[in-house]
XYZ file of C-alpha atoms in Angstrom:
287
model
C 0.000 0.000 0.000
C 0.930 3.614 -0.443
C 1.147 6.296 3.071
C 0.707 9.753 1.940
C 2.680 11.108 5.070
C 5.726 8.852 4.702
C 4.895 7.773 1.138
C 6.585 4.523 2.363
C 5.294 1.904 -0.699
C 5.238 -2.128 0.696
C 5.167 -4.805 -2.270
C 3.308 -7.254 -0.328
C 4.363 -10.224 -2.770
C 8.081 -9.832 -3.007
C 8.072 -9.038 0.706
C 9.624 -12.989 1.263
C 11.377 -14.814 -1.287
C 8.925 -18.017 -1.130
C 11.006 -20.165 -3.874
C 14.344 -19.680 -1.925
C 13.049 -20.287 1.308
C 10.747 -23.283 0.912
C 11.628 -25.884 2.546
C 12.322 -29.436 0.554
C 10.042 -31.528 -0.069
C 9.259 -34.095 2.618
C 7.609 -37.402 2.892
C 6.813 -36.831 6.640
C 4.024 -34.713 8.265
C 4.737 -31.251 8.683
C 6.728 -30.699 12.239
C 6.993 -26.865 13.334
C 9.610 -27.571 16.091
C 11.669 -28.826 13.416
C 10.990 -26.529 10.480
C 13.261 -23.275 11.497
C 12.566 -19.921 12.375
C 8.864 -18.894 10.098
C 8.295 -16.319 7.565
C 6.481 -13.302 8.800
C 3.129 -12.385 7.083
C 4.252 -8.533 7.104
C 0.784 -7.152 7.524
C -0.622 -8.781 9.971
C 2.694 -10.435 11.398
C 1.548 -13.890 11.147
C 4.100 -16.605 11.291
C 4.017 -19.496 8.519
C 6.136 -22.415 6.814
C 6.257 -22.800 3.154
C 7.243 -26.614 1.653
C 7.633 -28.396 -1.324
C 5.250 -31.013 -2.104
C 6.915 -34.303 -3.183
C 6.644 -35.521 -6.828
C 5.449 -38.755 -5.163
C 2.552 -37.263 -3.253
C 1.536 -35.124 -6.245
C 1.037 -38.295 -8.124
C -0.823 -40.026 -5.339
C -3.259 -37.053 -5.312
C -3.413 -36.703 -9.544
C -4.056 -40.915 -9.148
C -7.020 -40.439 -6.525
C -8.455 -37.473 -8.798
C -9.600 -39.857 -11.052
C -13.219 -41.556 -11.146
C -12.812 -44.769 -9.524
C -14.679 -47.352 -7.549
C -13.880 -48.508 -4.172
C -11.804 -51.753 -3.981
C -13.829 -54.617 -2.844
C -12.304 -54.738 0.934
C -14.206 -51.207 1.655
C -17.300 -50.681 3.561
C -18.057 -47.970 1.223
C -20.416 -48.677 -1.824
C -22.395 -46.893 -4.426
C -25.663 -46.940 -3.877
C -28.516 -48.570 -5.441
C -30.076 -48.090 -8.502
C -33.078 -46.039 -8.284
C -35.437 -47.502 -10.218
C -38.137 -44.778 -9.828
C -36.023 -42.113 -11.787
C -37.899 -41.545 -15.062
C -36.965 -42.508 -18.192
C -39.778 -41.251 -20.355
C -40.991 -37.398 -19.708
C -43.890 -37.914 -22.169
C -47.263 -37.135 -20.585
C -50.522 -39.106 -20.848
C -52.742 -36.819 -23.371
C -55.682 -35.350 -22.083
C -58.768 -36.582 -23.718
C -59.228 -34.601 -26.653
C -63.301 -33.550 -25.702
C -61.734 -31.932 -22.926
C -57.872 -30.839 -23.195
C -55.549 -27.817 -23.035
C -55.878 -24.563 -24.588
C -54.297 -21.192 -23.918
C -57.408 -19.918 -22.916
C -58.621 -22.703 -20.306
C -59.377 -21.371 -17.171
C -59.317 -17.585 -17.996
C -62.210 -15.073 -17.722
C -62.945 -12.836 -20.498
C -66.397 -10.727 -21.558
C -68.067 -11.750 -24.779
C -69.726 -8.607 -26.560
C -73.286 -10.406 -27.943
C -76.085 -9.132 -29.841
C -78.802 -8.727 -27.724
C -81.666 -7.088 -30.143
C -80.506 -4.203 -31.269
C -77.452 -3.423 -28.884
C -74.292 -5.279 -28.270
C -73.427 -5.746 -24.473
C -70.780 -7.440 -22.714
C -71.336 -10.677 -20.949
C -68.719 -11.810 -18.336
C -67.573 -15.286 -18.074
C -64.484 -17.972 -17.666
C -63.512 -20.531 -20.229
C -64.172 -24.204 -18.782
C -63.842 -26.574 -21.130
C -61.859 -27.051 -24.302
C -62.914 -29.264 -27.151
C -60.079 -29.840 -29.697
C -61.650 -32.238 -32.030
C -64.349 -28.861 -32.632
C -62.067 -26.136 -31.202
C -64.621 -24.812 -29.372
C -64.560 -23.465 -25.866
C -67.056 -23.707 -23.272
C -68.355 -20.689 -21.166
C -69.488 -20.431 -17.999
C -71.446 -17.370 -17.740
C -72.186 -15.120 -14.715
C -75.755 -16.241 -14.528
C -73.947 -20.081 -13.741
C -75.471 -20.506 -17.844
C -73.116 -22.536 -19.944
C -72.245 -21.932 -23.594
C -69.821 -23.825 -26.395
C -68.778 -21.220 -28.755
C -66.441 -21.954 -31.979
C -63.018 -20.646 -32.025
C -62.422 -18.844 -35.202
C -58.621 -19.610 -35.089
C -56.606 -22.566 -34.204
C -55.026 -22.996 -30.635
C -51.286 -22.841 -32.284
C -52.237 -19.578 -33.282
C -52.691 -17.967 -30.274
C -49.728 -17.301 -28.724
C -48.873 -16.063 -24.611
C -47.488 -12.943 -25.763
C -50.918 -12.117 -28.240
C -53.246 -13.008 -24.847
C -50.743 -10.639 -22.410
C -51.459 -7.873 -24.650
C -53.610 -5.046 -23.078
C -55.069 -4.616 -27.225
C -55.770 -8.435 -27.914
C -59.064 -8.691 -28.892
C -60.230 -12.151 -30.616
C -63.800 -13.113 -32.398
C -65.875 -16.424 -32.055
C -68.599 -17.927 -34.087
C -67.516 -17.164 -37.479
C -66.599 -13.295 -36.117
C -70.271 -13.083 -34.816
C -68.858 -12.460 -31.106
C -65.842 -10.063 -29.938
C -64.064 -11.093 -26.558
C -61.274 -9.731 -24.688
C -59.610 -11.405 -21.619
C -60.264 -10.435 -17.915
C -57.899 -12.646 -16.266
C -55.085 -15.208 -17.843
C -54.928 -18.170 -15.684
C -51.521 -18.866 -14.686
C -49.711 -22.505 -15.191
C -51.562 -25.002 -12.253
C -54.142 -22.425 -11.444
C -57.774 -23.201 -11.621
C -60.307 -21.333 -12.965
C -60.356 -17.777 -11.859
C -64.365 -16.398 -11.462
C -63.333 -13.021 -11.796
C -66.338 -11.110 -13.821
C -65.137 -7.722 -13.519
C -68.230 -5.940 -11.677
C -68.705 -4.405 -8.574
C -69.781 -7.519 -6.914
C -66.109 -8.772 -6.660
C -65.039 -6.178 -4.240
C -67.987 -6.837 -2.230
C -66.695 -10.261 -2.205
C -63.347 -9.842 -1.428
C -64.756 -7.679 1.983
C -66.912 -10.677 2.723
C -70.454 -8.875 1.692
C -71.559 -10.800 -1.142
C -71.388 -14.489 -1.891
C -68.374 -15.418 -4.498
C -69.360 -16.936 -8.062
C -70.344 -20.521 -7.867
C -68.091 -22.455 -9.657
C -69.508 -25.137 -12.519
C -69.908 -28.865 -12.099
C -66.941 -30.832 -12.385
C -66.936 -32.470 -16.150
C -66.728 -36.528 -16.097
C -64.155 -36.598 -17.911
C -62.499 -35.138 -14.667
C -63.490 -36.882 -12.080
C -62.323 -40.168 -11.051
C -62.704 -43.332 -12.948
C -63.627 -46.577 -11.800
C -61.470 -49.084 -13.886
C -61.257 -52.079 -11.637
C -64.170 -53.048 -9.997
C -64.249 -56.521 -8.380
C -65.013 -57.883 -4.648
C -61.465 -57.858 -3.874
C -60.250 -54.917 -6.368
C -61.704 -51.282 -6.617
C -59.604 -49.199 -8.468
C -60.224 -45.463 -9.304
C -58.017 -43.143 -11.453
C -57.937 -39.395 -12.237
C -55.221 -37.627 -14.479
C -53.310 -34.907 -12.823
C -54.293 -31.831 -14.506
C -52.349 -28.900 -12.361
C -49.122 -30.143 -11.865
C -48.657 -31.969 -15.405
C -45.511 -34.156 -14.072
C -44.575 -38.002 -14.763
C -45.106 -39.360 -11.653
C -47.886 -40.926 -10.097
C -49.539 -40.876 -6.463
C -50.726 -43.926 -5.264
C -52.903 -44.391 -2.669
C -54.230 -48.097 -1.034
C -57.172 -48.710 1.862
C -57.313 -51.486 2.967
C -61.061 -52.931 4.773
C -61.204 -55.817 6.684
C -64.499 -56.730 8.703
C -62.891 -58.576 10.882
C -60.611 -55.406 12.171
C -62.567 -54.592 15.153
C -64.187 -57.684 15.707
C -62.483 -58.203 19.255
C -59.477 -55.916 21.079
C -57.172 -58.778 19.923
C -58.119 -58.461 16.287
C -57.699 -54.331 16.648
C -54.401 -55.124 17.956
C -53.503 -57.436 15.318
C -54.733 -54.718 12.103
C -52.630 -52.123 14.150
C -49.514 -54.104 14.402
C -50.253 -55.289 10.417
C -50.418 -51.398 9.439
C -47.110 -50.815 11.159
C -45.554 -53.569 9.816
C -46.487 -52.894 5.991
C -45.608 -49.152 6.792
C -42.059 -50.344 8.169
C -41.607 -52.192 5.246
C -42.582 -49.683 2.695
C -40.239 -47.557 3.792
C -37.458 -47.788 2.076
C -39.468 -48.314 -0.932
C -41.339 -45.433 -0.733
C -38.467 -43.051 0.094
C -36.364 -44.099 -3.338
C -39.618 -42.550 -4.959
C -39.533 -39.591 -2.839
C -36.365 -38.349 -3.505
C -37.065 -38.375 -7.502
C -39.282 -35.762 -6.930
């Protein structure tokens, strides 16, 4: 550094000549009561050693750099394969009656003919049929509506529906909308019709909008039935990832029968849980 009063300048690198006074290299461990008088940090005046490292021990170090398994002798292992970790990323399509579109979920207002006059209607986009392209409505009045898309879902683009201008057509142009609200990615539909009444809602005086019926083609499905086997599924439509959650109940009629038999489902239900654990914990961590 550089003193203005004494303008006395310190090169802090060439302050100790570490190539000169290294020490050789050693095969030993380091022993300060045997090393010699240390250098002198000169800033903070701490004492150190400087010493070679042997060509030996640099290839020792260079040889354990390398990927290599543990001899057979050790107690350490790789661990097991995970066979939960997927492969294939590809997701089950959604039934095509009732699939994705860029405008599921979102509410917009419709401006419709009503006589004379043109109003606008609020509403939220349920239901997307690809095989028509049509979308269905679900209006303030809880009324439902399919309407045809007069463009194609590729052509609508994130950036087109962000836009404050965007303003699209529906039934061959007969019908103007304009979006309200774009769902984001997981979100369900958002019953946001623009009025009045929302505030009210949001300070708890009015009743919120009252959602539509769930669709069948999302709710569960019963694809096993037997008097062993019921099995139900329902695709994941929020978090659109490849795994699976699996749930099992068991019933047994004779479960509570007697304290003993309570005792014995108890201890069973630990002992599958115990068991499972391992299991269930590979699966976890692929999450």
């Amino acid at each position: 550094y550089e003193d203005d009063e004494s303008s006395l300048k310190v090169d802090y690198y060439n302050s100790f000549r570490l190539s000169e006074d290294c020490l050789p290299p050693s095969e030993d461990f380091f022993d300060p009561t045997k090393a010699g008088p240390p250098h002198i940090e000169p800033i903070f005046g701490t004492p150190f050693w400087c010493q070679q490292i042997s060509k030996s021990q640099l290839e020792l170090w260079a040889k354990y750099a390398n990927p290599q398994l543990p001899p057979t002798d050790s107690m350490l292992s790789l661990p097991q394969r995970n066979e939960f970790i997927p492969a294939n990323f590809d997701l089950k399509p959604l039934p095509p009656s009732d699939c994705d579109h860029a405008l599921l979920n979102c509410s917009i207002k419709l401006q419709i003919s009503v006589g004379k006059r043109k109003q606008w209607f609020p509403a939220t986009v349920t239901r997307y049929n690809s095989i028509k392209n049509q979308i269905l409505c679900h209006y303030e009045d809880e009324h439902e509506r399919w309407h045809q898309l007069d463009v194609k879902s590729s052509e609508l683009s994130h950036s087109q529906l962000t836009s404050s201008e965007f303003e699209g057509t529906l039934d061959n142009k007969m019908i103007k909308y304009r979006i309200v609200s774009l769902a984001m990615e997981g979100e369900k539909a958002a019953m946001k019709f623009g009025d009045e009444s929302d505030f009210d809602v949001d300070l708890g005086k009015a009743f919120p909008a009252i959602p539509p019926a769930a669709s069948p083609s999302r709710l569960p499905k019963l694809i096993h039935n037997t008097n062993v086997l019921k099995f139900w599924h329902l695709q994941d439509r929020i978090f659109k990832r490849p795994i699976a959650d699996l749930r099992l109940s068991l019933k047994c009629m004779e479960a509570n029968k007697s304290a003993l038999h309570s005792a014995c489902a108890d201890l069973l239900v630990n002992i599958v849980s115990d068991h499972l654990t391992e299991t269930a914990y590979m699966a976890s961590v692929c999450e």
